[in-house]
Coordinates of C-alpha atoms in Angstrom, one line a residue:
M1 CA 0.0 0.0 0.0
E2 CA 1.2 3.5 -0.8
L3 CA 1.9 5.6 2.3
D4 CA 0.0 8.5 0.8
D5 CA -3.1 6.3 0.5
F6 CA -2.7 5.0 4.0
L7 CA -2.5 8.6 5.3
G8 CA -5.4 9.7 3.0
P9 CA -8.1 10.2 5.6
R10 CA -7.4 13.5 7.3
I11 CA -8.4 12.2 10.8
I12 CA -6.6 9.2 12.1
I13 CA -7.9 7.8 15.4
V14 CA -5.6 5.5 17.3
S15 CA -7.0 3.4 20.2
G16 CA -6.4 0.2 22.1
K17 CA -6.5 -1.5 25.5
G18 CA -4.7 0.5 28.1
G19 CA -0.9 -0.1 28.2
V20 CA -0.5 -1.4 24.7
G21 CA 1.3 1.6 23.4
K22 CA -1.3 3.6 21.4
T23 CA 0.4 6.9 22.2
T24 CA 3.7 5.5 20.9
V25 CA 2.0 4.4 17.6
S26 CA 0.3 7.8 17.3
A27 CA 3.7 9.5 17.6
A28 CA 5.3 7.1 15.1
L29 CA 2.5 7.7 12.6
A30 CA 3.0 11.4 13.0
I31 CA 6.7 11.0 12.1
V32 CA 5.8 8.9 9.1
A33 CA 3.4 11.6 7.9
A34 CA 5.8 14.4 8.5
R35 CA 8.5 12.7 6.4
R36 CA 6.0 12.8 3.6
G37 CA 5.8 16.6 3.8
R38 CA 2.5 16.6 5.7
K39 CA 1.7 19.0 8.5
V40 CA 0.4 16.8 11.4
C41 CA -1.3 17.6 14.7
I42 CA -1.5 14.9 17.4
T43 CA -4.4 15.5 19.8
E44 CA -3.9 14.4 23.4
V45 CA -7.2 13.8 25.3
D46 CA -5.9 12.5 28.6
R47 CA -3.7 14.0 31.3
K48 CA -0.7 11.6 31.0
G49 CA 1.5 14.1 29.2
T50 CA 3.3 11.2 27.4
L51 CA 3.4 12.9 24.0
A52 CA 5.4 15.8 25.2
K53 CA 7.9 13.5 26.9
L54 CA 8.3 11.4 23.8
F55 CA 9.2 14.5 21.7
D56 CA 11.1 16.2 24.6
S57 CA 8.9 19.2 24.2
E58 CA 7.0 21.6 26.6
P59 CA 3.7 20.2 28.0
L60 CA 0.9 20.5 25.5
T61 CA -1.8 23.2 25.9
Y62 CA -5.1 23.9 24.0
E63 CA -3.1 25.9 21.5
P64 CA -1.2 23.8 18.9
S65 CA 2.6 23.8 19.5
E66 CA 5.3 22.4 17.3
M67 CA 7.0 19.4 18.9
S68 CA 9.1 18.3 15.9
P69 CA 9.4 19.5 12.3
N70 CA 5.9 19.3 10.8
V71 CA 4.6 17.6 14.0
W72 CA 2.4 19.6 16.2
G73 CA 0.6 18.7 19.4
I74 CA -2.5 19.9 21.3
H75 CA -4.1 18.9 24.6
I76 CA -7.9 19.1 24.4
E77 CA -9.6 20.0 27.6
P78 CA -13.4 19.8 27.5
G79 CA -13.7 23.2 29.3
D80 CA -11.5 24.9 26.7
A81 CA -13.4 23.3 23.9
L82 CA -16.7 24.5 25.4
A83 CA -15.4 28.0 25.7
E84 CA -14.3 28.0 22.1
Y85 CA -17.7 26.6 21.0
L86 CA -19.6 29.4 22.9
D87 CA -17.3 32.0 21.5
V88 CA -17.4 30.8 17.9
Q89 CA -21.1 29.8 17.7
Y90 CA -22.7 32.4 20.0
H91 CA -20.1 35.1 20.5
M92 CA -20.2 34.6 24.3
K93 CA -16.5 35.0 24.9
R94 CA -16.8 37.5 27.8
I95 CA -19.0 35.2 29.9
S96 CA -17.9 31.8 28.6
W97 CA -15.6 31.2 31.6
V98 CA -18.7 31.0 33.8
F99 CA -19.9 27.9 31.8
T100 CA -16.5 26.2 31.6
T101 CA -15.7 25.9 35.3
T102 CA -15.1 22.4 36.5
H103 CA -18.2 22.6 38.7
F104 CA -20.4 23.6 35.8
L105 CA -19.0 20.9 33.5
D106 CA -19.6 18.3 36.2
I107 CA -23.3 19.4 36.4
I108 CA -23.6 19.2 32.6
T109 CA -21.9 15.8 32.2
T110 CA -24.0 14.4 35.0
T111 CA -27.2 15.4 33.2
A112 CA -25.9 14.7 29.7
P113 CA -23.5 11.7 29.7
G114 CA -21.0 11.9 26.8
F115 CA -21.1 15.7 26.6
K116 CA -17.3 15.9 27.3
D117 CA -16.7 13.4 24.4
I118 CA -18.8 15.5 22.1
L119 CA -16.8 18.6 23.0
V120 CA -13.5 16.8 22.3
L121 CA -14.8 15.5 18.9
G122 CA -16.0 19.0 18.2
K123 CA -12.5 20.3 18.6
V124 CA -11.2 17.6 16.3
W125 CA -13.8 18.8 13.7
Y126 CA -12.5 22.3 14.1
L127 CA -9.0 21.1 13.5
E128 CA -10.1 19.2 10.4
Q129 CA -11.8 22.3 9.1
G130 CA -8.7 24.5 9.8
R131 CA -10.6 26.6 12.3
T132 CA -8.9 27.6 15.5
R133 CA -9.4 30.5 18.0
S134 CA -5.6 31.1 17.9
A135 CA -4.3 34.3 16.2
V136 CA -2.0 31.9 14.2
K137 CA -4.1 29.9 11.7
H138 CA -3.3 26.3 11.2
S139 CA -4.2 23.9 8.4
F140 CA -3.2 20.3 9.1
D141 CA -3.0 17.6 6.5
N142 CA -3.6 14.9 9.2
V143 CA -5.1 15.1 12.7
I144 CA -4.0 12.1 14.7
V145 CA -6.3 11.5 17.7
D146 CA -4.6 9.6 20.6
A147 CA -8.0 8.4 21.6
P148 CA -9.2 7.0 24.9
A149 CA -8.6 3.3 25.7
A150 CA -10.7 0.9 23.7
G151 CA -13.4 0.5 26.4
H152 CA -14.2 4.2 26.4
M153 CA -13.4 4.7 22.7
L154 CA -16.7 3.1 21.5
S155 CA -18.8 5.5 23.6
F156 CA -16.5 8.3 22.7
L157 CA -17.3 7.8 19.0
E158 CA -20.9 7.0 19.6
S159 CA -21.6 10.2 21.6
P160 CA -22.7 12.4 18.6
K161 CA -25.2 9.7 17.5
G162 CA -26.7 9.8 20.9
L163 CA -27.1 13.5 20.7
T164 CA -28.9 13.4 17.3
D165 CA -31.2 10.7 18.7
A166 CA -32.1 13.0 21.7
L167 CA -32.6 16.2 19.7
R168 CA -35.0 16.4 16.7
V169 CA -34.3 19.9 15.5
G170 CA -32.1 22.9 16.1
P171 CA -28.5 24.0 15.5
I172 CA -27.0 21.6 18.1
R173 CA -28.6 18.6 16.4
R174 CA -27.2 19.9 13.0
Q175 CA -23.8 20.2 14.5
A176 CA -24.0 16.8 16.1
E177 CA -24.8 15.4 12.6
W178 CA -21.6 17.0 11.3
L179 CA -19.7 15.0 13.9
V180 CA -21.6 11.8 13.0
D181 CA -20.7 12.4 9.3
M182 CA -17.0 13.1 10.2
V183 CA -16.7 9.9 12.3
T184 CA -18.4 7.5 10.0
D185 CA -17.0 8.7 6.6
P186 CA -14.1 6.4 5.8
H187 CA -12.6 9.0 3.4
R188 CA -12.4 11.5 6.3
T189 CA -11.7 9.3 9.3
K190 CA -10.0 6.0 9.9
V191 CA -9.8 4.2 13.2
H192 CA -6.7 2.1 13.8
L193 CA -6.4 -0.3 16.8
V194 CA -3.2 -1.1 18.7
T195 CA -2.5 -4.3 20.6
L196 CA 0.2 -6.6 22.0
P197 CA 0.9 -10.2 20.9
E198 CA -0.7 -11.5 24.1
E199 CA -4.0 -13.3 24.7
M200 CA -6.2 -10.7 26.4
P201 CA -5.2 -7.7 24.3
V202 CA -5.7 -9.7 21.1
I203 CA -9.2 -10.9 22.3
E204 CA -10.2 -7.4 23.3
T205 CA -8.9 -5.9 20.0
L206 CA -11.0 -8.4 18.0
E207 CA -14.0 -7.6 20.1
T208 CA -13.5 -3.8 19.7
S209 CA -13.1 -4.2 15.9
E210 CA -16.4 -6.1 15.8
A211 CA -18.2 -3.6 18.0
L212 CA -17.0 -0.7 15.8
R213 CA -18.6 -2.4 12.8
R214 CA -21.8 -3.6 14.6
R215 CA -22.5 -0.5 16.7
L216 CA -21.2 2.3 14.6
G217 CA -20.9 0.9 11.1
I218 CA -17.2 1.7 11.1
R219 CA -14.7 -0.8 9.7
S220 CA -11.4 -0.4 11.5
G221 CA -8.2 0.1 9.7
A222 CA -4.9 -1.6 10.4
I223 CA -4.2 -3.4 13.6
F224 CA -0.8 -2.4 15.0
V225 CA 0.9 -5.1 17.1
N226 CA 3.5 -3.5 19.4
A227 CA 6.5 -5.1 21.1
V228 CA 7.0 -8.1 18.8
Y229 CA 10.4 -9.8 19.4
S230 CA 12.5 -9.9 16.3
E231 CA 14.2 -13.0 15.2
L232 CA 17.7 -12.8 16.7
L233 CA 19.3 -15.8 14.9
S234 CA 18.8 -17.6 11.7
K235 CA 17.5 -21.2 11.7
Q236 CA 21.0 -22.4 10.9
E237 CA 22.5 -20.3 13.7
R238 CA 19.9 -21.6 16.2
S239 CA 20.7 -25.2 15.2
L240 CA 24.5 -24.6 15.6
L241 CA 23.9 -23.0 19.0
A242 CA 21.7 -25.9 20.2
E243 CA 24.4 -28.3 19.1
I244 CA 27.1 -26.4 21.1
R245 CA 24.9 -26.1 24.1
S246 CA 23.9 -29.8 24.2
A247 CA 27.6 -30.8 23.9
G248 CA 28.5 -28.5 26.8
R249 CA 30.9 -26.5 24.6
T250 CA 29.9 -23.0 25.5
A251 CA 33.5 -22.2 26.4
E252 CA 34.3 -22.2 22.7
L253 CA 31.9 -19.3 22.3
A254 CA 33.9 -17.3 24.8
K255 CA 37.0 -17.9 22.8
V256 CA 35.3 -16.8 19.6
A257 CA 34.1 -13.7 21.4
A258 CA 37.6 -12.9 22.5
R259 CA 38.8 -13.0 18.9
V260 CA 36.5 -10.2 18.0
G261 CA 37.3 -8.1 21.1
L262 CA 34.6 -9.2 23.5
D263 CA 35.9 -10.2 27.0
L264 CA 33.3 -12.7 28.2
E265 CA 33.6 -15.3 30.9
E266 CA 32.1 -18.7 30.3
E267 CA 29.4 -17.8 32.8
D268 CA 28.5 -14.7 30.7
V269 CA 28.2 -16.9 27.6
D270 CA 25.9 -19.3 29.5
A271 CA 23.7 -16.4 30.6
L272 CA 23.5 -15.1 27.0
V273 CA 22.6 -18.5 25.7
G274 CA 19.9 -18.8 28.3
Y275 CA 18.5 -15.4 27.4
E276 CA 18.4 -16.4 23.8
R277 CA 16.4 -19.5 24.7
F278 CA 14.0 -17.3 26.8
L279 CA 13.5 -14.8 23.8
E280 CA 12.9 -17.7 21.4
A281 CA 10.3 -19.1 23.8
R282 CA 8.6 -15.7 24.0
R283 CA 8.7 -15.4 20.2
S284 CA 6.9 -18.8 19.9
I285 CA 4.2 -17.6 22.3
Q286 CA 3.8 -14.3 20.5
A287 CA 3.6 -16.1 17.1
R288 CA 0.7 -18.2 18.4
H289 CA -1.3 -15.0 19.4
L290 CA -0.4 -13.3 16.1
R291 CA -1.9 -16.3 14.3
A292 CA -5.0 -16.0 16.3
L293 CA -5.3 -12.3 15.6
R294 CA -4.8 -12.8 11.8
R295 CA -7.4 -15.6 11.8
G296 CA -9.9 -13.4 13.6
T297 CA -9.7 -10.3 11.4
E298 CA -9.8 -9.3 7.8
E299 CA -7.9 -6.1 8.6
P300 CA -4.2 -5.7 7.8
V301 CA -1.9 -6.6 10.7
V302 CA 1.2 -4.4 11.1
T303 CA 3.9 -5.6 13.5
L304 CA 6.3 -3.3 15.4
P305 CA 9.5 -4.5 17.0
F306 CA 10.1 -4.7 20.7
L307 CA 12.6 -1.9 21.7
F308 CA 15.1 -2.7 24.4
S309 CA 15.1 0.8 25.8
A310 CA 14.9 1.8 29.5
G311 CA 12.5 4.6 28.4
L312 CA 11.2 5.6 25.0
A313 CA 12.4 8.9 23.5
L314 CA 12.4 10.5 20.0
P315 CA 15.1 8.2 18.6
D316 CA 13.0 5.2 19.5
I317 CA 9.9 6.8 17.8
E318 CA 12.0 7.3 14.7
T319 CA 13.0 3.6 14.8
L320 CA 9.3 2.7 15.0
A321 CA 8.5 5.1 12.2
D322 CA 11.1 3.3 10.0
A323 CA 9.4 0.0 10.8
L324 CA 6.0 1.4 10.1
E325 CA 7.0 2.7 6.7
K326 CA 8.3 -0.7 5.6
E327 CA 5.3 -2.6 7.0
I328 CA 2.7 -0.3 5.5
E329 CA 4.4 -0.3 2.1
A330 CA 4.4 -4.1 2.2
L331 CA 0.6 -4.4 2.8

């Protein structure tokens, strides 16, 4: 698949079970798009602040800020989104702060569940349309939504439909219909899911994909599988290592290592051999879950490598972006 086709929908929503790395995938997708000359905005809808840390930038605010060349970020607070809505739609800028206090928002969301989600999606719609309250006007080629975790994401996307069902006429219903159109139009919006090659995340991902189709009429895009162990040794190398190990000749490996400048004790070699066996066992388990995922979906499955890093930073995101480009082009 051509990368430009993959990035065709202006709005790219990324979601998945908590802890599977959806923010990391969002950041890598943004890097891929930026490399294609696109101006990208990643929207953060929670308070974790992970995006700013990944790009080593200042904490995100409601005004778009550039985190990396062609990659911008924004933190969407429902209160700020409500203030902007009241200002743009009803010119109530002077008193909008009264309606956007935490106490007032709590009252609204208690009486109208899903209202905060609608405010966040409304801001995404503004970004898609190139409309901001900032003095600096922005036009983004892609808006990547680092969406809520999969359990919340369904109600997040369903909230505009609930509002259209509740309101029969009026400007708010019409605006809710705009959001429904935005979310359900595959040429404008694509929802990608992120998972790990483990039993429970795979099961939940398949259930979420099916729920998207059944409840919202949305066919999910690619399924990104994070933290897949790469093959360390070839089949021939594994066979040779097994032969050396079974014959108790690991000391020979220490001698070979010494010839290339590695000072390893025999115990070090034994530990490395044991670690290779552990990784190979993990790869076998992951492969089983990957097969189950591929059997359970018609959507393309994109695997991303496990990164042996103490903490992810921009160079790691660049590495994942490299892998994404190759995987997407191979679809």
